[in-house]
């Protein structure tokens, strides 16, 4: 009769990576709900497609690499990646965009680098950027909020749009994006950006129908949804508070300074916080542990850098939103940040501290 | 800034980084009193239970021992004795599994208790203040007290520190989730614990005594506070519960806000920390004279029916304790010694309790699942950083883990792996369930291993270097010795003893021979002019010409040496042409001219031969045989030249032809001395015998071997002709032989060092004289001899070889000698032809040659008797040899 020999510690918190992932996935629900409420079924369809593709891709790669399939397939990381990608895509983007995106995210960005824990880039964001660069037309066909649409967009309509490009009634995506007044509607960020280049002030652009009462119809609520999810994660200690905090404050400070300097051409701080993918990025993407910095100090730097980059790209860059780019750039910087933000080991360099 | 004490009074504590809050399980045991010790069937007492060396066992198998009796003795601070926990008999002393994570076996004393539990004699000491510090320390050491919190560091070393102590910290934190041993000890035995603290106070005289205790032990805190209320400098510090606040470094940080620098003992900061149980043991030892033979052990875990704290004798098998507590896990036994965070699994339940055992954990499967039942759930690290958040040492466990898996020892060291206290906090929180601590243990072990190997390699390197140096030294010493020996020899030679004389004469002889050889060519020339007496000028001229010719020959020889194999052919070709020329005018009046030329050529040939000889110095005797031949030839040359001059034209012709071949033969012999064997040559010689000359004429570019054969053949025929020649010629030959013999003798003598009886007998008086003269005329010039010494070994070798050859010489027939002579002459003739060719290149040379020819012609005609000439020539040669050997230029003998 054998005795068990195990290495200490013998007890464990009973937390699991898969549980962590599941928690994060649950936390996206408020945001997704808001997205569904304001923009219809599009993203939900994309999310489901992305999940299926991701799982299939993960399965094939894992079996090719001869890894244990079950635990890794169900660790939730692939699903999370798919969900995040699905959320980020334009609601009416064609179906193949999602497929290509998830395949790219799982096969190339994640597995080719060695699988979970080894990917230097956030797979969802890397895929997003790849898609944006490869298919700029499809990737910028943002669907305006349902309330602004001239036509009623049902689930079947959306499905058919995604798969064929036309609703059963024969409307194309372009037509759907057209406002009753005859102009194509863009995202609030886009709108503001275009208006500023047209010489309008931010205040004037805020009158645009897409923006609505606050910072963009639908977008504000989506961000609120993700903020809620993020706060939930924080209370659950599934993510660390450092990155979101430093990211949001950095973005706040940047936009605040700019706003003080030239209020006419700079959007308000809250506008920056509650449009685009700010909250999604803050709580769900930048907090991705694998591609982020690890130490507390490192995370602070990481978040701050991301905030700065987001602001700079939003303000000066060619693309409307910047979270994906900022995240990728920060991912690249993460190892370096880690290198320089190593905590002082207990008992080392004691003299420096005193 | 508020002082540490003020802060503590306010209840403000600093924090160490990280830490975790594993679920508390103290309620299992903390309310139950400590059960009294039971005596098991058998006790296993490891001789070494602490950090340090084992004591020397002072009992033998079969000995009856009393309770408290020492079983081992110590004579150094890091050695601690062990004692008999009860009375009984020593049943064995053998290696047994000790409580250690590795499951190692070490020497243990196995004891059979007699159940009497009789004490040995004790000396109760009610007032420890009467004892000196040294006495107290001795008592502590003799009681075998080691840190009882887990590490097991010898206590008397810790409290015997000479450093000025500011804080004495009593560690009652007990942060492991299950353990309540110290808690209960304080609750039940606070007076004794306090006595222990006071003894330590007495020993160390610290400014403050801080008792660190976690806030989850309210009863113990109350007891302590009550007990210490009247002692001003003892502060009970109630610290927040957090794992691992019981770690030494962590507790120091919490209480004093100081960090113990890496690799330094806390005493350097003026801090000493002692465990509560240790304090109890100290008090027991000092006051009651009771060695450390029992301790409180928490036996806990949900697999037990009645988990409790119990007194356990050191050496009690773990299984005995769990049985007493109602162990019900029959299927999958999983026992942990120590807490769940830092304890280690036991491989069986007969492992004994030792001084540092504070807990035996028998968890149920739900409580602590074993990886063996569930399979490892380890997945890849997701870099979540939770481990780094909780690490009390502020390490980066995830990076450590990465490097440990990659076996990157350098990086592990850079990441301060050795500052890891193996608290297990990181592994506890890791969502990927990576057994981080396990990786670190392996990593640490590997690095230690590597270090050992490095040290070994370093040692090996040092050894190797030392060896190299030694060899170098020996080499130098050898060289030195040789030098000294050489000097000694020199000194000896100059000392004038008979031995020295012998040596000197040997060297001198060798020198003389060398010089003689060198001088021969000029001697050849000198012979006839000296005869004519008044034609010194032309003689000189001829010498000049000779010198030029030789120089040219040398140059050619050098070239020849470079173009090894081809050169002989070239030579033979040119010589052939010359030979034809020579044979074109066989009976002409130019005969003397040819003769003269032959002489010059002989010089050239000799020069070449010497060159080649030098090149082949290292070759073996096979290579030396041709050399010797050459010498013979050279020696004979003197007479042969004249012989050639006088001999009929046909003879000459044939001789010249032979010379061509001979030269070739020599060249070849020297070029590949090893390959050359006489037998094949002779075999072919017979087959080619009849058509020798014809073939030679017919084939302008024959194979060398065949030519060589022809040479042999021809020289044979020539020697056959010789007897028919005139008496004068015979005489000449004889004289030449004498000369040669004389030289041979000289050589033989040099080589065999005065053993040359036979040669002396054979030689004529004249030569004897000359030899004795040579012997008597030592090399007066020391420098000269010294110079020659360098070449001496080489020359000696050749001398020996020659001597060997020459001892045979007397047995050889005159015919053979003659043959050799003729061969030499032939080679000269060939060389002569070459010289002629060379002479054509410059007019002055040819002029001088002309004059030489005239001289020679005159000499030939003028000489009445050729015998005389030959003799004189020989004499001159000898004289010159002597002269050169003595290095005296003026004293020319007038012969
Ligand atoms: S085991 Fe080592 S690395 Fe892990 S938390 Fe403890 S000290 Fe840090
Ligand atoms: S806790 Fe585990 S998964 Fe997280 S970073 Fe540390 S080792 Fe990796």
PDB file of C-alpha atoms in Angstrom, chain A residues 10-137:
ATOM      1  CA  UNK A  10      -0.252  20.429  -0.361  1.00  0.00           C
ATOM      2  CA  UNK A  11      -3.281  22.572  -0.527  1.00  0.00           C
ATOM      3  CA  UNK A  12      -4.298  24.911  -3.236  1.00  0.00           C
ATOM      4  CA  UNK A  13      -6.625  27.788  -3.652  1.00  0.00           C
ATOM      5  CA  UNK A  14      -8.614  25.688  -6.082  1.00  0.00           C
ATOM      6  CA  UNK A  15      -8.590  28.397  -8.649  1.00  0.00           C
ATOM      7  CA  UNK A  16      -8.079  27.261 -12.160  1.00  0.00           C
ATOM      8  CA  UNK A  17      -7.106  28.955 -15.321  1.00  0.00           C
ATOM      9  CA  UNK A  18     -10.243  27.725 -17.007  1.00  0.00           C
ATOM     10  CA  UNK A  19     -12.322  29.156 -14.183  1.00  0.00           C
ATOM     11  CA  UNK A  20     -10.587  32.453 -14.635  1.00  0.00           C
ATOM     12  CA  UNK A  21     -11.331  32.443 -18.321  1.00  0.00           C
ATOM     13  CA  UNK A  22     -14.922  31.528 -17.738  1.00  0.00           C
ATOM     14  CA  UNK A  23     -15.271  34.398 -15.345  1.00  0.00           C
ATOM     15  CA  UNK A  24     -13.916  36.815 -17.896  1.00  0.00           C
ATOM     16  CA  UNK A  25     -16.293  35.480 -20.504  1.00  0.00           C
ATOM     17  CA  UNK A  26     -19.235  35.948 -18.171  1.00  0.00           C
ATOM     18  CA  UNK A  27     -18.115  39.450 -17.478  1.00  0.00           C
ATOM     19  CA  UNK A  28     -18.494  40.393 -21.117  1.00  0.00           C
ATOM     20  CA  UNK A  29     -22.212  39.676 -20.981  1.00  0.00           C
ATOM     21  CA  UNK A  30     -23.418  43.152 -19.913  1.00  0.00           C
ATOM     22  CA  UNK A  31     -21.456  44.741 -22.696  1.00  0.00           C
ATOM     23  CA  UNK A  32     -22.646  42.244 -25.248  1.00  0.00           C
ATOM     24  CA  UNK A  33     -26.168  42.748 -24.083  1.00  0.00           C
ATOM     25  CA  UNK A  34     -25.867  46.506 -24.605  1.00  0.00           C
ATOM     26  CA  UNK A  35     -24.364  45.870 -27.982  1.00  0.00           C
ATOM     27  CA  UNK A  36     -27.236  43.616 -28.909  1.00  0.00           C
ATOM     28  CA  UNK A  37     -29.764  46.074 -27.620  1.00  0.00           C
ATOM     29  CA  UNK A  38     -28.438  48.981 -29.630  1.00  0.00           C
ATOM     30  CA  UNK A  39     -26.969  47.343 -32.661  1.00  0.00           C
ATOM     31  CA  UNK A  40     -28.929  44.195 -33.154  1.00  0.00           C
ATOM     32  CA  UNK A  41     -27.887  40.633 -33.804  1.00  0.00           C
ATOM     33  CA  UNK A  42     -24.807  41.239 -35.894  1.00  0.00           C
ATOM     34  CA  UNK A  43     -22.179  40.852 -33.243  1.00  0.00           C
ATOM     35  CA  UNK A  44     -23.855  37.906 -31.631  1.00  0.00           C
ATOM     36  CA  UNK A  45     -23.741  36.104 -34.950  1.00  0.00           C
ATOM     37  CA  UNK A  46     -20.100  36.995 -35.327  1.00  0.00           C
ATOM     38  CA  UNK A  47     -19.330  35.866 -31.818  1.00  0.00           C
ATOM     39  CA  UNK A  48     -20.897  32.461 -32.362  1.00  0.00           C
ATOM     40  CA  UNK A  49     -19.128  32.003 -35.666  1.00  0.00           C
ATOM     41  CA  UNK A  50     -15.856  33.043 -34.103  1.00  0.00           C
ATOM     42  CA  UNK A  51     -16.263  30.621 -31.218  1.00  0.00           C
ATOM     43  CA  UNK A  52     -16.957  27.702 -33.513  1.00  0.00           C
ATOM     44  CA  UNK A  53     -14.077  28.530 -35.779  1.00  0.00           C
ATOM     45  CA  UNK A  54     -11.750  29.040 -32.859  1.00  0.00           C
ATOM     46  CA  UNK A  55     -12.642  25.724 -31.266  1.00  0.00           C
ATOM     47  CA  UNK A  56     -12.210  23.861 -34.528  1.00  0.00           C
ATOM     48  CA  UNK A  57      -8.904  25.559 -35.150  1.00  0.00           C
ATOM     49  CA  UNK A  58      -7.699  24.932 -31.622  1.00  0.00           C
ATOM     50  CA  UNK A  59      -8.708  21.299 -31.821  1.00  0.00           C
ATOM     51  CA  UNK A  60      -6.887  20.715 -35.090  1.00  0.00           C
ATOM     52  CA  UNK A  61      -3.746  22.439 -33.956  1.00  0.00           C
ATOM     53  CA  UNK A  62      -3.667  20.715 -30.607  1.00  0.00           C
ATOM     54  CA  UNK A  63      -4.034  17.331 -32.218  1.00  0.00           C
ATOM     55  CA  UNK A  64      -1.357  18.240 -34.733  1.00  0.00           C
ATOM     56  CA  UNK A  65       0.973  19.248 -31.942  1.00  0.00           C
ATOM     57  CA  UNK A  66       0.147  16.082 -30.058  1.00  0.00           C
ATOM     58  CA  UNK A  67      -1.005  17.927 -26.963  1.00  0.00           C
ATOM     59  CA  UNK A  68      -3.603  16.907 -24.488  1.00  0.00           C
ATOM     60  CA  UNK A  69      -6.707  18.139 -26.201  1.00  0.00           C
ATOM     61  CA  UNK A  70      -9.458  18.109 -23.633  1.00  0.00           C
ATOM     62  CA  UNK A  71      -8.012  20.291 -20.894  1.00  0.00           C
ATOM     63  CA  UNK A  72      -6.531  22.788 -23.284  1.00  0.00           C
ATOM     64  CA  UNK A  73      -9.556  23.001 -25.518  1.00  0.00           C
ATOM     65  CA  UNK A  74     -11.782  23.641 -22.558  1.00  0.00           C
ATOM     66  CA  UNK A  75      -9.534  26.056 -20.740  1.00  0.00           C
ATOM     67  CA  UNK A  76     -11.664  28.782 -22.217  1.00  0.00           C
ATOM     68  CA  UNK A  77      -8.872  30.821 -23.654  1.00  0.00           C
ATOM     69  CA  UNK A  78      -9.858  30.132 -27.245  1.00  0.00           C
ATOM     70  CA  UNK A  79     -13.466  30.951 -26.518  1.00  0.00           C
ATOM     71  CA  UNK A  80     -12.497  34.177 -24.829  1.00  0.00           C
ATOM     72  CA  UNK A  81     -10.402  35.175 -27.787  1.00  0.00           C
ATOM     73  CA  UNK A  82     -13.293  34.438 -30.118  1.00  0.00           C
ATOM     74  CA  UNK A  83     -15.730  36.420 -27.999  1.00  0.00           C
ATOM     75  CA  UNK A  84     -13.471  39.410 -27.882  1.00  0.00           C
ATOM     76  CA  UNK A  85     -12.917  39.290 -31.609  1.00  0.00           C
ATOM     77  CA  UNK A  86     -16.640  38.917 -32.261  1.00  0.00           C
ATOM     78  CA  UNK A  87     -17.377  41.946 -30.130  1.00  0.00           C
ATOM     79  CA  UNK A  88     -14.841  44.073 -31.930  1.00  0.00           C
ATOM     80  CA  UNK A  89     -15.920  43.321 -35.471  1.00  0.00           C
ATOM     81  CA  UNK A  90     -18.363  45.561 -37.308  1.00  0.00           C
ATOM     82  CA  UNK A  91     -21.794  44.048 -36.870  1.00  0.00           C
ATOM     83  CA  UNK A  92     -22.463  43.701 -40.546  1.00  0.00           C
ATOM     84  CA  UNK A  93     -19.079  42.519 -41.680  1.00  0.00           C
ATOM     85  CA  UNK A  94     -19.225  39.565 -44.037  1.00  0.00           C
ATOM     86  CA  UNK A  95     -18.984  36.104 -42.482  1.00  0.00           C
ATOM     87  CA  UNK A  96     -15.604  35.247 -43.911  1.00  0.00           C
ATOM     88  CA  UNK A  97     -14.045  38.130 -42.096  1.00  0.00           C
ATOM     89  CA  UNK A  98     -14.847  36.438 -38.807  1.00  0.00           C
ATOM     90  CA  UNK A  99     -13.651  33.076 -40.006  1.00  0.00           C
ATOM     91  CA  UNK A 100     -10.360  34.421 -41.235  1.00  0.00           C
ATOM     92  CA  UNK A 101      -9.977  36.496 -38.130  1.00  0.00           C
ATOM     93  CA  UNK A 102     -10.485  33.652 -35.661  1.00  0.00           C
ATOM     94  CA  UNK A 103      -8.340  31.291 -37.648  1.00  0.00           C
ATOM     95  CA  UNK A 104      -5.586  33.840 -37.675  1.00  0.00           C
ATOM     96  CA  UNK A 105      -5.983  34.533 -33.988  1.00  0.00           C
ATOM     97  CA  UNK A 106      -5.857  30.905 -32.924  1.00  0.00           C
ATOM     98  CA  UNK A 107      -3.560  29.296 -35.434  1.00  0.00           C
ATOM     99  CA  UNK A 108      -1.014  31.971 -36.050  1.00  0.00           C
ATOM    100  CA  UNK A 109      -1.045  34.330 -33.125  1.00  0.00           C
ATOM    101  CA  UNK A 110      -1.653  31.784 -30.413  1.00  0.00           C
ATOM    102  CA  UNK A 111      -0.661  28.272 -31.365  1.00  0.00           C
ATOM    103  CA  UNK A 112       2.230  28.951 -33.667  1.00  0.00           C
ATOM    104  CA  UNK A 113       3.866  30.826 -30.841  1.00  0.00           C
ATOM    105  CA  UNK A 114       3.471  27.833 -28.572  1.00  0.00           C
ATOM    106  CA  UNK A 115      -0.090  28.007 -27.366  1.00  0.00           C
ATOM    107  CA  UNK A 116      -1.571  29.475 -24.254  1.00  0.00           C
ATOM    108  CA  UNK A 117       0.910  31.377 -22.233  1.00  0.00           C
ATOM    109  CA  UNK A 118       3.421  31.801 -24.996  1.00  0.00           C
ATOM    110  CA  UNK A 119       1.773  34.197 -27.389  1.00  0.00           C
ATOM    111  CA  UNK A 120       3.403  37.577 -27.296  1.00  0.00           C
ATOM    112  CA  UNK A 121       0.348  39.329 -28.779  1.00  0.00           C
ATOM    113  CA  UNK A 122      -3.231  39.399 -27.752  1.00  0.00           C
ATOM    114  CA  UNK A 123      -4.744  37.065 -30.346  1.00  0.00           C
ATOM    115  CA  UNK A 124      -8.041  38.893 -30.694  1.00  0.00           C
ATOM    116  CA  UNK A 125      -6.428  42.235 -31.220  1.00  0.00           C
ATOM    117  CA  UNK A 126      -3.780  40.912 -33.541  1.00  0.00           C
ATOM    118  CA  UNK A 127      -6.495  39.349 -35.646  1.00  0.00           C
ATOM    119  CA  UNK A 128      -8.482  42.527 -35.574  1.00  0.00           C
ATOM    120  CA  UNK A 129      -5.573  44.609 -36.787  1.00  0.00           C
ATOM    121  CA  UNK A 130      -4.776  42.054 -39.453  1.00  0.00           C
ATOM    122  CA  UNK A 131      -8.352  42.220 -40.703  1.00  0.00           C
ATOM    123  CA  UNK A 132      -8.439  45.981 -40.579  1.00  0.00           C
ATOM    124  CA  UNK A 133      -5.343  46.212 -42.699  1.00  0.00           C
ATOM    125  CA  UNK A 134      -6.321  43.453 -45.101  1.00  0.00           C
ATOM    126  CA  UNK A 135      -9.986  44.284 -45.555  1.00  0.00           C
ATOM    127  CA  UNK A 136     -10.335  47.968 -44.810  1.00  0.00           C
ATOM    128  CA  UNK A 137     -13.668  48.303 -46.589  1.00  0.00           C
TER     129      UNK A 137
END
